[in-house]
Short mmCIF file of C-alpha atoms in Angstrom, two decimals:
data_model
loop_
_atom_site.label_atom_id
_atom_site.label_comp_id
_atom_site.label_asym_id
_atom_site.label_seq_id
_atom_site.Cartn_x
_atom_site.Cartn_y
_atom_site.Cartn_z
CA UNK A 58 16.56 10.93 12.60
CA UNK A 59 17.16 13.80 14.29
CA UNK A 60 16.63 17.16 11.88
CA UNK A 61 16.15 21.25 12.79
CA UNK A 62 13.91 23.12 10.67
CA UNK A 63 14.90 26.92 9.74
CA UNK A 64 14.19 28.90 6.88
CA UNK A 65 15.96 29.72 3.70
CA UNK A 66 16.99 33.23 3.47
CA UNK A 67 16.40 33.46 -0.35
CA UNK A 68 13.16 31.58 -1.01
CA UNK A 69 11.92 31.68 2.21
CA UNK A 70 10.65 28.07 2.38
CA UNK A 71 11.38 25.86 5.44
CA UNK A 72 14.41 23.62 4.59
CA UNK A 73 15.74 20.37 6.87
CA UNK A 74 18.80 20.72 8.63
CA UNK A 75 20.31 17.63 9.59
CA UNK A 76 21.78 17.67 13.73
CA UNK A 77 24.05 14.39 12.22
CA UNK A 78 26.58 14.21 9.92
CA UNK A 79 26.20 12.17 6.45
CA UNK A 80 28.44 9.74 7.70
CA UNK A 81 26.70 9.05 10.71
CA UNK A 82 22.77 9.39 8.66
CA UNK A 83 23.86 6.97 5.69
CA UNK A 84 23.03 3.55 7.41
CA UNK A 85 19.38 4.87 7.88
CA UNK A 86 18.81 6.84 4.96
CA UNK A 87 16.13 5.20 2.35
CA UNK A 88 18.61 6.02 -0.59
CA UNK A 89 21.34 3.92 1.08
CA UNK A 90 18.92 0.99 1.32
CA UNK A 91 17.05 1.56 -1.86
CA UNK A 92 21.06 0.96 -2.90
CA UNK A 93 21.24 -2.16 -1.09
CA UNK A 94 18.07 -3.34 -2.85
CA UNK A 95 19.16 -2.89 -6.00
CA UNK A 96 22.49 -4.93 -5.50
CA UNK A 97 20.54 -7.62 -4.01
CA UNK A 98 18.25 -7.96 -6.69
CA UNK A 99 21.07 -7.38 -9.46
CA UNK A 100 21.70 -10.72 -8.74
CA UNK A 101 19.01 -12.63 -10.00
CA UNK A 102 17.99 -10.56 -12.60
CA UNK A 103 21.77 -10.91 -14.00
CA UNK A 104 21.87 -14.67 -13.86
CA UNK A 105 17.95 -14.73 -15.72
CA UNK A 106 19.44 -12.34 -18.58
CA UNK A 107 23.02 -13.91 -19.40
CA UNK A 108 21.08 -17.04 -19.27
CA UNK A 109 18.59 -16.13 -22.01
CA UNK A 110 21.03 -13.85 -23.74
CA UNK A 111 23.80 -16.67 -24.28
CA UNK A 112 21.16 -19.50 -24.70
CA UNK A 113 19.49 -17.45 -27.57
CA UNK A 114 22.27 -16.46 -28.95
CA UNK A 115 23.90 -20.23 -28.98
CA UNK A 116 20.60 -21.40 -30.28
CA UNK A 117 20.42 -18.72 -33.30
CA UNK A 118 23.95 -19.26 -34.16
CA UNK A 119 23.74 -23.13 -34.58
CA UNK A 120 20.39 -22.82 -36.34
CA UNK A 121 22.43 -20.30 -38.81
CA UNK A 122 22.76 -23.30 -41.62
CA UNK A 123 18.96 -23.16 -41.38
CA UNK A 124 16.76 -20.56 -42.29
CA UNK A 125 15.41 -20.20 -38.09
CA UNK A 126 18.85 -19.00 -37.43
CA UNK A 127 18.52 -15.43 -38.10
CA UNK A 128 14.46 -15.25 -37.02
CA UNK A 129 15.57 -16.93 -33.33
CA UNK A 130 18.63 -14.84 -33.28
CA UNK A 131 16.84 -11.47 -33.94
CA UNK A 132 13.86 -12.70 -31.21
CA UNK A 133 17.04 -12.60 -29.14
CA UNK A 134 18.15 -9.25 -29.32
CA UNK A 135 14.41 -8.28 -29.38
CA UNK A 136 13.68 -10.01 -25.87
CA UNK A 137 17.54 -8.42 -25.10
CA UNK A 138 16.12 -4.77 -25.37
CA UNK A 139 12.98 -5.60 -23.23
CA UNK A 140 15.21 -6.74 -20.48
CA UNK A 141 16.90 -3.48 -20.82
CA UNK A 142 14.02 -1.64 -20.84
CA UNK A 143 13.48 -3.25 -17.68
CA UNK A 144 17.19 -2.46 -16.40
CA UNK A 145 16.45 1.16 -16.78
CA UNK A 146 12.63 0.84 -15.32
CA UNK A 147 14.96 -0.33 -11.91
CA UNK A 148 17.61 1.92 -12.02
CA UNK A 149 14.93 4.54 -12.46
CA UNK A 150 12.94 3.51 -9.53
CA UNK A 151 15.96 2.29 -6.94
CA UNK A 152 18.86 4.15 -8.36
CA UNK A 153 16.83 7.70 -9.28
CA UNK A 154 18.54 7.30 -12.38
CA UNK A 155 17.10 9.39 -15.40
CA UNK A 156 18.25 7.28 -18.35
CA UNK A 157 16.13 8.19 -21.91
CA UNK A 158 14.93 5.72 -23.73
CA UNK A 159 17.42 4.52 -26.81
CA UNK A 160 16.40 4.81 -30.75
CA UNK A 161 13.66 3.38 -31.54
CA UNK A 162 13.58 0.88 -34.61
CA UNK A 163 13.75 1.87 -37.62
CA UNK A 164 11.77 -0.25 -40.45
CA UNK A 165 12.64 0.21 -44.07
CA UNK A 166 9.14 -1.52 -45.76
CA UNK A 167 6.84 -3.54 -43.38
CA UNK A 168 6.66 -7.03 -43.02
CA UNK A 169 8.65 -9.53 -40.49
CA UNK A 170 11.80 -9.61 -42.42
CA UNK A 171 12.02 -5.87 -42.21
CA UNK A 172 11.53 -6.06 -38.62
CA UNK A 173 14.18 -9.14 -38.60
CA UNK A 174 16.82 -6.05 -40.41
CA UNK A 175 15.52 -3.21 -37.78
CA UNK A 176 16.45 -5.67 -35.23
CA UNK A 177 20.13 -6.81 -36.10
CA UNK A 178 21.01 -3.39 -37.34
CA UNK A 179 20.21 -1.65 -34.63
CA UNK A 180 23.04 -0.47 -32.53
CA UNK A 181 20.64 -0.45 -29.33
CA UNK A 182 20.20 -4.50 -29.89
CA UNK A 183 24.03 -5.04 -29.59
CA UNK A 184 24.43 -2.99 -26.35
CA UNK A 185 21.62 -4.72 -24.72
CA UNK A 186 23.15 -7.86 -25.35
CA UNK A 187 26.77 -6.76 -24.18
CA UNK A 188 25.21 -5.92 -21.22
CA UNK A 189 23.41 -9.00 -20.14
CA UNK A 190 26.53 -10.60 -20.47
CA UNK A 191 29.21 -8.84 -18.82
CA UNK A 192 26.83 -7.67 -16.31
CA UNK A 193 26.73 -10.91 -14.51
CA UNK A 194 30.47 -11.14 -13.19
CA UNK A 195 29.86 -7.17 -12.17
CA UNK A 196 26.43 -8.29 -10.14
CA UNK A 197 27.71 -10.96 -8.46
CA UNK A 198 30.65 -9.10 -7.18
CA UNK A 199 28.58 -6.47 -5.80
CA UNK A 200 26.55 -9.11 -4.43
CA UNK A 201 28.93 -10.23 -2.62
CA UNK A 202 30.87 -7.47 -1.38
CA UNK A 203 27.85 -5.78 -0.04
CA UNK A 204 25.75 -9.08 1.66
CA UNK A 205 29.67 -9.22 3.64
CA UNK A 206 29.88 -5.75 4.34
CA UNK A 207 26.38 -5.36 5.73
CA UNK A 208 26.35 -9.06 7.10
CA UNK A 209 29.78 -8.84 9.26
CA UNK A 210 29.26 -5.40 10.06
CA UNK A 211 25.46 -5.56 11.99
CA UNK A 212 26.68 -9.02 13.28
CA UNK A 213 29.78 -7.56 15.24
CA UNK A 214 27.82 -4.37 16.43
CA UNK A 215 25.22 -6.20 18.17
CA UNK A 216 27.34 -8.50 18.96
CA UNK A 217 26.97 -7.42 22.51
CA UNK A 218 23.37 -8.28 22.24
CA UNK A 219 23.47 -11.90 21.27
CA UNK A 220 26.84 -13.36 22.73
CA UNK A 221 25.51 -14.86 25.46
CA UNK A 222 23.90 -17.41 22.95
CA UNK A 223 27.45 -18.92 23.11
CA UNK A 224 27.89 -19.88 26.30
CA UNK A 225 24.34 -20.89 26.38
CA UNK A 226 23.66 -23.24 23.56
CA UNK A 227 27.09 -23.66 22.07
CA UNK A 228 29.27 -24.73 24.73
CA UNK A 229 31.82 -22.09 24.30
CA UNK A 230 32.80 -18.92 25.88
CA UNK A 231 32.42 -16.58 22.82
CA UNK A 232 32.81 -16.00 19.15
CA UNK A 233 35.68 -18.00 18.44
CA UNK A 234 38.53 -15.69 17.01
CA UNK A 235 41.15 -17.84 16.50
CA UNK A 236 41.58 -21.80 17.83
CA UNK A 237 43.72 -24.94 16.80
CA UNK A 238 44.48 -28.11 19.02
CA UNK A 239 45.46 -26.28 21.85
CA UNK A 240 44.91 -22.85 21.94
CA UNK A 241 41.58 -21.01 21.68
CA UNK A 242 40.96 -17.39 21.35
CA UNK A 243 37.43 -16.11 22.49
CA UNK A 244 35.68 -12.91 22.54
CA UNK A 245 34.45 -13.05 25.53
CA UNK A 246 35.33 -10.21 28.33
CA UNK A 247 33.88 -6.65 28.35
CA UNK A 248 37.08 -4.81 26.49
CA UNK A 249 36.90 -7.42 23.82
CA UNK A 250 33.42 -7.55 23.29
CA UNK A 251 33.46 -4.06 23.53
CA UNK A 252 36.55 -3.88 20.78
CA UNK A 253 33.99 -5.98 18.83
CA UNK A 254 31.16 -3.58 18.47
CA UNK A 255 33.36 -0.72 17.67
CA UNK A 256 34.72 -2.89 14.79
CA UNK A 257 31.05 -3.60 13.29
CA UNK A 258 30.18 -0.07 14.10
CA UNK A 259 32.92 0.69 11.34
CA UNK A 260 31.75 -1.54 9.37
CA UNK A 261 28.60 -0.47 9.35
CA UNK A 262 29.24 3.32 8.62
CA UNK A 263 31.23 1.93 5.95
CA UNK A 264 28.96 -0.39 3.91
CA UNK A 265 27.04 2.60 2.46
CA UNK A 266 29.44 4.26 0.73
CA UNK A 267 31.06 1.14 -0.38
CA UNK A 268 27.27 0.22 -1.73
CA UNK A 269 27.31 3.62 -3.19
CA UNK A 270 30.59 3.37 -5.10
CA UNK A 271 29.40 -0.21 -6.49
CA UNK A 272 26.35 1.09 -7.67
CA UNK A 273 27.98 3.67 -9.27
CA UNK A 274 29.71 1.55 -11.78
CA UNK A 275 26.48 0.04 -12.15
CA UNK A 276 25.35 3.79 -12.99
CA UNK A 277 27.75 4.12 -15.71
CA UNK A 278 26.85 0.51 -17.26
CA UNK A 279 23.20 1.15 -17.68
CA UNK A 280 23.85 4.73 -18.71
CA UNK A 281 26.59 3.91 -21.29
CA UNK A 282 25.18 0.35 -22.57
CA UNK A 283 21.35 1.22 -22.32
CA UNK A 284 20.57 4.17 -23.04
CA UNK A 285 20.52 6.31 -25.70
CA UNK A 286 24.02 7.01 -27.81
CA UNK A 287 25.67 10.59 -28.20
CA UNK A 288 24.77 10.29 -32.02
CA UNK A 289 21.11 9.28 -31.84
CA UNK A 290 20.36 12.08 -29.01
CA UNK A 291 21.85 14.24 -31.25
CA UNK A 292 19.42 13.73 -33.94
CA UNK A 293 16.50 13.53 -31.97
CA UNK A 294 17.50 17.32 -30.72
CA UNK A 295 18.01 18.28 -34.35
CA UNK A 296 14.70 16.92 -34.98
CA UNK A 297 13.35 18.78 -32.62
CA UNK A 298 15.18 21.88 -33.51
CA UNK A 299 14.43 21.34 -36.85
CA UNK A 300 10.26 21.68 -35.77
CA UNK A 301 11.42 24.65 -34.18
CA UNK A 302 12.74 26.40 -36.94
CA UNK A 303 9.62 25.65 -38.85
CA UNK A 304 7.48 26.64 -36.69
CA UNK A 305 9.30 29.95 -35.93
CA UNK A 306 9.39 30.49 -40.01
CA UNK A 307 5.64 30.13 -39.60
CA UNK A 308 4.75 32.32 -36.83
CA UNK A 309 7.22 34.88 -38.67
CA UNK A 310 5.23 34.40 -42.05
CA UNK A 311 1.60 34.87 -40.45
CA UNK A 312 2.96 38.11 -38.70
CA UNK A 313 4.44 39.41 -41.46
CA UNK A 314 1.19 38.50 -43.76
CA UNK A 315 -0.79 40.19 -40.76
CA UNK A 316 1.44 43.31 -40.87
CA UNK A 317 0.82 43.63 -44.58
CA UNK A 318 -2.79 42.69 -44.14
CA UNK A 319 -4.18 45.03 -41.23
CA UNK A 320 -1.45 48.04 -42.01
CA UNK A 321 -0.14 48.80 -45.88
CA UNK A 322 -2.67 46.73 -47.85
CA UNK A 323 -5.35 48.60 -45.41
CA UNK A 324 -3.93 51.97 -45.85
CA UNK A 325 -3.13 51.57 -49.29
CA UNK A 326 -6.75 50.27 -50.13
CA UNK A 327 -8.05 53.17 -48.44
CA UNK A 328 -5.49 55.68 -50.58
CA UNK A 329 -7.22 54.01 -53.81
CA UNK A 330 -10.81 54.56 -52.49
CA UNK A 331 -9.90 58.50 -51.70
CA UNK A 332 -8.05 59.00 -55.18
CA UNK A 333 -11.27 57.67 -56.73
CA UNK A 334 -12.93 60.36 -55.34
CA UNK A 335 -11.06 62.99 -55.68
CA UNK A 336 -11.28 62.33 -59.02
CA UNK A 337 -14.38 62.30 -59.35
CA UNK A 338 -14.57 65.65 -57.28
CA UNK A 339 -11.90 67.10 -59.72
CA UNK A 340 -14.40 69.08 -61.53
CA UNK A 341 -17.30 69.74 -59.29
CA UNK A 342 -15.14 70.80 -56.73
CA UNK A 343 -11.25 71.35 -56.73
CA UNK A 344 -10.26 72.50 -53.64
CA UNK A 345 -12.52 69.60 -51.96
CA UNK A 346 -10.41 67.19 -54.54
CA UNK A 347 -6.93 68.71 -53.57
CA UNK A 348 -7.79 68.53 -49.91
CA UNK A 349 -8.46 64.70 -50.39
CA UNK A 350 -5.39 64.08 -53.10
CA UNK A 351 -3.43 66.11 -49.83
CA UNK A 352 -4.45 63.54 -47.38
CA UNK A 353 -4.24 60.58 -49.82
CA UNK A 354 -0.34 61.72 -50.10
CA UNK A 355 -0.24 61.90 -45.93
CA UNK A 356 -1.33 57.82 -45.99
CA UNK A 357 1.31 57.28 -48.59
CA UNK A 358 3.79 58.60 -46.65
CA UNK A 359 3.02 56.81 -43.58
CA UNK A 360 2.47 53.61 -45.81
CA UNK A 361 6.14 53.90 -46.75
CA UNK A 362 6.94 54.16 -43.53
CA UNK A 363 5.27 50.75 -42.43
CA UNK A 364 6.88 49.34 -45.15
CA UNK A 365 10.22 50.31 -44.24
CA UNK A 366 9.76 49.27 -40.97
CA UNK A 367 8.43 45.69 -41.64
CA UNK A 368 11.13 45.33 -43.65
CA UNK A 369 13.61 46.86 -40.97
CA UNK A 370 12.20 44.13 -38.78
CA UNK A 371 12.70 41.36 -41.57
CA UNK A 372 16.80 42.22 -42.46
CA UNK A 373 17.47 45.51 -42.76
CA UNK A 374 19.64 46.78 -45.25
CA UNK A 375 21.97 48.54 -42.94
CA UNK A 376 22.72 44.91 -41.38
CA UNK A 377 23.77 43.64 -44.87
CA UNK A 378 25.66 46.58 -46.01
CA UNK A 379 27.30 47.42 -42.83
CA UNK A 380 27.28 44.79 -40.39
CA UNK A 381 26.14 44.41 -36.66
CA UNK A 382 27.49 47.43 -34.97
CA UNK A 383 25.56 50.02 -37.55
CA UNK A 384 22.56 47.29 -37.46
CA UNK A 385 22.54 47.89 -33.82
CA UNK A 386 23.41 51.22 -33.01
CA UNK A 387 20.19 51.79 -35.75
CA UNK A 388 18.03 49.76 -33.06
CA UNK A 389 19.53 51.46 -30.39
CA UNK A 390 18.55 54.77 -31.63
CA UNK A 391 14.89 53.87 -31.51
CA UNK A 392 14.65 52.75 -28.33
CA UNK A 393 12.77 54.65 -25.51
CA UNK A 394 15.98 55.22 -23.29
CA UNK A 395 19.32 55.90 -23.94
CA UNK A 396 21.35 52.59 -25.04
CA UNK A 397 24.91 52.59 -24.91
CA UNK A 398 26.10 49.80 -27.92
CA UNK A 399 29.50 48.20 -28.26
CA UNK A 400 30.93 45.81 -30.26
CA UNK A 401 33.93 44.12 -30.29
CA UNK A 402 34.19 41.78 -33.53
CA UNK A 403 37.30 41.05 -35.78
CA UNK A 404 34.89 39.68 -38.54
CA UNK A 405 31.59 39.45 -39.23
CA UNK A 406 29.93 36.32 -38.61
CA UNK A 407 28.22 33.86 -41.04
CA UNK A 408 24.71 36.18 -42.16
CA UNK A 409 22.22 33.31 -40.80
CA UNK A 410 23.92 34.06 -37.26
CA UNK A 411 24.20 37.63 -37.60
CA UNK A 412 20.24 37.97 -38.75
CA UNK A 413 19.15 36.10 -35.47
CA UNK A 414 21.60 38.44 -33.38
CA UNK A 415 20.16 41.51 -34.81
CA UNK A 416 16.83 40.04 -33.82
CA UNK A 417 17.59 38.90 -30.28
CA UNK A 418 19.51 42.26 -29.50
CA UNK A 419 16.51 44.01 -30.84
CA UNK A 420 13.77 42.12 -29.06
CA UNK A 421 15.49 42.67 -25.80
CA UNK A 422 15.90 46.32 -26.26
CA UNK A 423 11.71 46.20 -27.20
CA UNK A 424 11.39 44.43 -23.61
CA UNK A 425 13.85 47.20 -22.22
CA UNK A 426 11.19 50.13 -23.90
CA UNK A 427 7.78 47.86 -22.26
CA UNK A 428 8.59 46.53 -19.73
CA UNK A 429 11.56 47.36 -17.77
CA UNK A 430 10.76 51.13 -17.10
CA UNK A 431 14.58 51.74 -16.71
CA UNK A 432 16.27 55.12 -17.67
CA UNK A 433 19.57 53.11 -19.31
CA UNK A 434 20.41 50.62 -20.85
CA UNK A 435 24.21 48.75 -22.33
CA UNK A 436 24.65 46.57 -25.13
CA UNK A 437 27.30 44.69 -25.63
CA UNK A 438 28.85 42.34 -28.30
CA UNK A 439 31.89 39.97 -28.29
CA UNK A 440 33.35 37.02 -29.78
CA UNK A 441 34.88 34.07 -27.69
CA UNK A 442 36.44 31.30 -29.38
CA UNK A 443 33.83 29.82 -31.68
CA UNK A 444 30.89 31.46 -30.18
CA UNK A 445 29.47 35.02 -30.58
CA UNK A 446 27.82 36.29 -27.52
CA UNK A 447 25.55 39.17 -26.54
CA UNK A 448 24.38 40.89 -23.12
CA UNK A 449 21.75 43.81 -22.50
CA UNK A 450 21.97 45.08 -20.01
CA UNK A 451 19.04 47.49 -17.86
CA UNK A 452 19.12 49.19 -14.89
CA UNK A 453 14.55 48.51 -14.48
CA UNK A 454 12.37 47.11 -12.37
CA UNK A 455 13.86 43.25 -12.94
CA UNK A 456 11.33 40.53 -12.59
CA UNK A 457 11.90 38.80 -16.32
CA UNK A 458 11.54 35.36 -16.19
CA UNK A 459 11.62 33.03 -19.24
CA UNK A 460 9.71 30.02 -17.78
CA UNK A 461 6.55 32.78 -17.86
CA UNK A 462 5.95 31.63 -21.07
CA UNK A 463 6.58 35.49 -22.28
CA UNK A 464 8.50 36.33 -25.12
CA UNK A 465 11.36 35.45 -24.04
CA UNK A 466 10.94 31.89 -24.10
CA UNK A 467 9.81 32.06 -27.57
CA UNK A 468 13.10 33.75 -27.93
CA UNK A 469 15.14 30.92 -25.97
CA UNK A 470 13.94 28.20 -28.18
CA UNK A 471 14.64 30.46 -30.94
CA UNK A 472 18.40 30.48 -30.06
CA UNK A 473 17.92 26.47 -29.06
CA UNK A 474 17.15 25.50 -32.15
CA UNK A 475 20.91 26.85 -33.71
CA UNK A 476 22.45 25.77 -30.48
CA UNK A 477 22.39 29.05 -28.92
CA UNK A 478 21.61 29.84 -25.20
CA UNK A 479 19.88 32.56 -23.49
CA UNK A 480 20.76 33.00 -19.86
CA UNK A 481 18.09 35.79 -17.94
CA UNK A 482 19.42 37.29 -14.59
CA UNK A 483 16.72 39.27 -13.65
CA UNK A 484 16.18 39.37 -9.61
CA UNK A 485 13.09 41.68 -8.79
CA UNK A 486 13.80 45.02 -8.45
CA UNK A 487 16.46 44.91 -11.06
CA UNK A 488 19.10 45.16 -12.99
CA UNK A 489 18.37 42.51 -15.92
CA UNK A 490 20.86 41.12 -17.30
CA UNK A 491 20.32 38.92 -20.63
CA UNK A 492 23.33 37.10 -22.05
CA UNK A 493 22.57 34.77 -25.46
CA UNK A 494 25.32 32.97 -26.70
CA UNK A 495 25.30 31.66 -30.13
CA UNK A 496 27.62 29.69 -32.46
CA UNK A 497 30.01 31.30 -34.63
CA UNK A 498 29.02 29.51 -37.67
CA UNK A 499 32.30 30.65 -39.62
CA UNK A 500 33.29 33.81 -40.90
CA UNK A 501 31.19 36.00 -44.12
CA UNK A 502 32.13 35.18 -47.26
#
């Protein structure tokens, strides 16, 4: 195949450029025949699963006055969801098709008649077995259709290579086009043989996308019948949003513990030991004792001010009291260069969703005072339907990248796990622009 090499402007990695068009590549190309295989082996694999799915299935339902009709009928939707499991095994390998695995089963008790229940409750089971039966009509369609297509169409293009066989060993002039009792149409001169090729040529350029367009249907079916339903993704993100949250509750207790631990506890542990001795220096020596009772009131004062500022970090009051903008404009006044803060809200948002904006706007602006060594900054605030979004925005060095595994990724799946986004444009040598986007949640009460 003939292919050019340059370079990519951006990421400066060679990249293959193609000298042929797609149209002319796809008869060569390995996905085009990886395609074909597929189809071909669709086929079989069809006619051995309707077979087992509609013998089990008959077998279970006229055992059903017996007690080994329900057993043989749930070992049939059992073996059903192996098959599948290989289905998406081959569309994964031939296809390139990502399908996730479906629900697993769920077992109320243990036992084999819990496992029987699992089995025929389980929506996965029923799919399985809708597809091994309608996929058979679908396969051998394709089959069909394609063995034609790519039959006819390498037949008639070489046909300039092989039709001398004719005259040779079959006693005719040509491929017979058309013939009764007394006429008979060969292909047999130069123009028509030529005419010929050109046809299979077409054919042949055509067969891939028509392969491509039945294996798309085939796409959908394994997608919508085997793999995993919009409901059961659903709760396995949940799930795993829900171990988020935990975890994130965690980390947030041990830090605050921490806090407490190594600053106000220490400080104020320290204030106890130095009022102890100042009293006891009360008499012996005042001024020594006022000098210490002095100091002891410095560490209380900077105590306080620890305290006020792990709570700050926690909720702060002026977020409760007066909403995001004050909340923000607070944060923005702290920061190490100047921040420019507006918000555009008609109402205040639901106070779970306003407490994680306050802390995503004020993380950022911590990254902004860091790391970005810029000398601005913007913050903006805006609501969009049913989702509240935010942007900071720095004029630094750029460079952030949340697959570091900085804080920022911490702060992603933060936002994740309340099905919020965070979006980081940060090309090096700046600007950086954050965007998180998070859901309304409904208005204050």
């Amino acid at each position: 195949m003939a292919t050019d090499y340059g370079y990519d402007s951006g990421l400066g990695f060679p990249e293959t450029r193609h000298r042929l068009p797609a149209g002319l590549r796809a008869p060569f190309e390995g996905r085009t025949w990886r395609e074909f295989g597929y189809v071909l082996l669709s086929l079989p694999i069809s006619i051995l699963m309707f077979t087992y799915a509609v013998t089990m299935v008959s077998l279970g339902a006229g055992l059903l006055v017996t007690f080994l009709g329900i057993p043989v009928f749930a070992a049939g939707l059992a073996g059903c969801r192996g098959l599948g499991a290989l289905e998406r095994a081959r569309a994964r390998g031939l296809l390139g098709l990502e399908v996730a695995d479906p629900e697993p089963l769920r077992t109320r008790g243990s036992g084999f008649m819990a496992w029987i229940g699992a089995v025929l409750k389980s929506g996965t089971s029923w799919r399985t077995l809708l597809y091994s039966v309608l996929h058979l009509p679908w396969a051998l369609f394709s089959f069909v259709v394609a063995v034609n297509f790519w039959v006819y169409g390498w037949a008639l293009l070489t046909y300039p290579l092989w039709f001398w066989v004719f005259p040779a060993y079959a006693g005719q002039d040509g491929l017979q086009l058309y013939g009764d009792q007394t006429h008979h149409i060969y292909l047999d001169n130069p123009f028509e043989i030529g005419v010929t090729a050109l046809v299979g040529l077409l054919f042949t350029l055509a067969t891939p996308w028509i392969v491509r367009a039945l294996t798309t249907v085939d796409r959908v079916m394994v997608h919508g019948l085997l793999g995993p339903t919009r409901l059961s993704a659903r709760v396995v993100e949940l799930e795993s949003d829900r171990g988020v949250v935990v975890d994130t509750a965690a980390a947030d207790l041990r830090r605050i513990e921490r806090d407490l631990h190594d600053g106000a506890q220490a400080r104020l542990v320290a204030l106890a030991m130095d009022l102890g001795l100042a009293k006891e220096k009360l008499t012996e020596d005042p001024q020594a004792a006022a000098r210490m009772v002095d100091e002891a009131h410095g560490e209380v004062k900077t105590a306080l001010q620890e305290l006020r500022d792990l709570a700050r970090g926690i909720h702060p009051a002026v977020l409760t009291d007066r909403g995001l903008d004050a909340a923000l404009s607070s944060v923005a006044s702290r920061c190490t260069v100047p921040v420019q803060v507006e918000v555009d809200l008609p109402s205040r948002p639901a106070p779970a969703i306003e407490g994680i904006a306050y802390f995503t706007v004020s993380e950022l602006l911590q990254n902004v005072s860091k790391h970005a060594r810029a000398t601005g900054a913007a913050v903006d605030v805006w609501r969009v339907e049913d989702r509240l979004l935010l942007q900071v925005v720095d004029n630094g060095v750029g460079g952030a990248d949340v697959s570091a595994g900085s804080g920022l990724a911490g702060l992603a799946e933060r936002l994740d796990a309340v099905d919020g986004i965070l979006v980081v444009d940060s090309p090096v040598g700046g600007p950086t622009r954050v965007t998180a986007e998070l859901p309304w949640r409904g208005d204050r009460v």
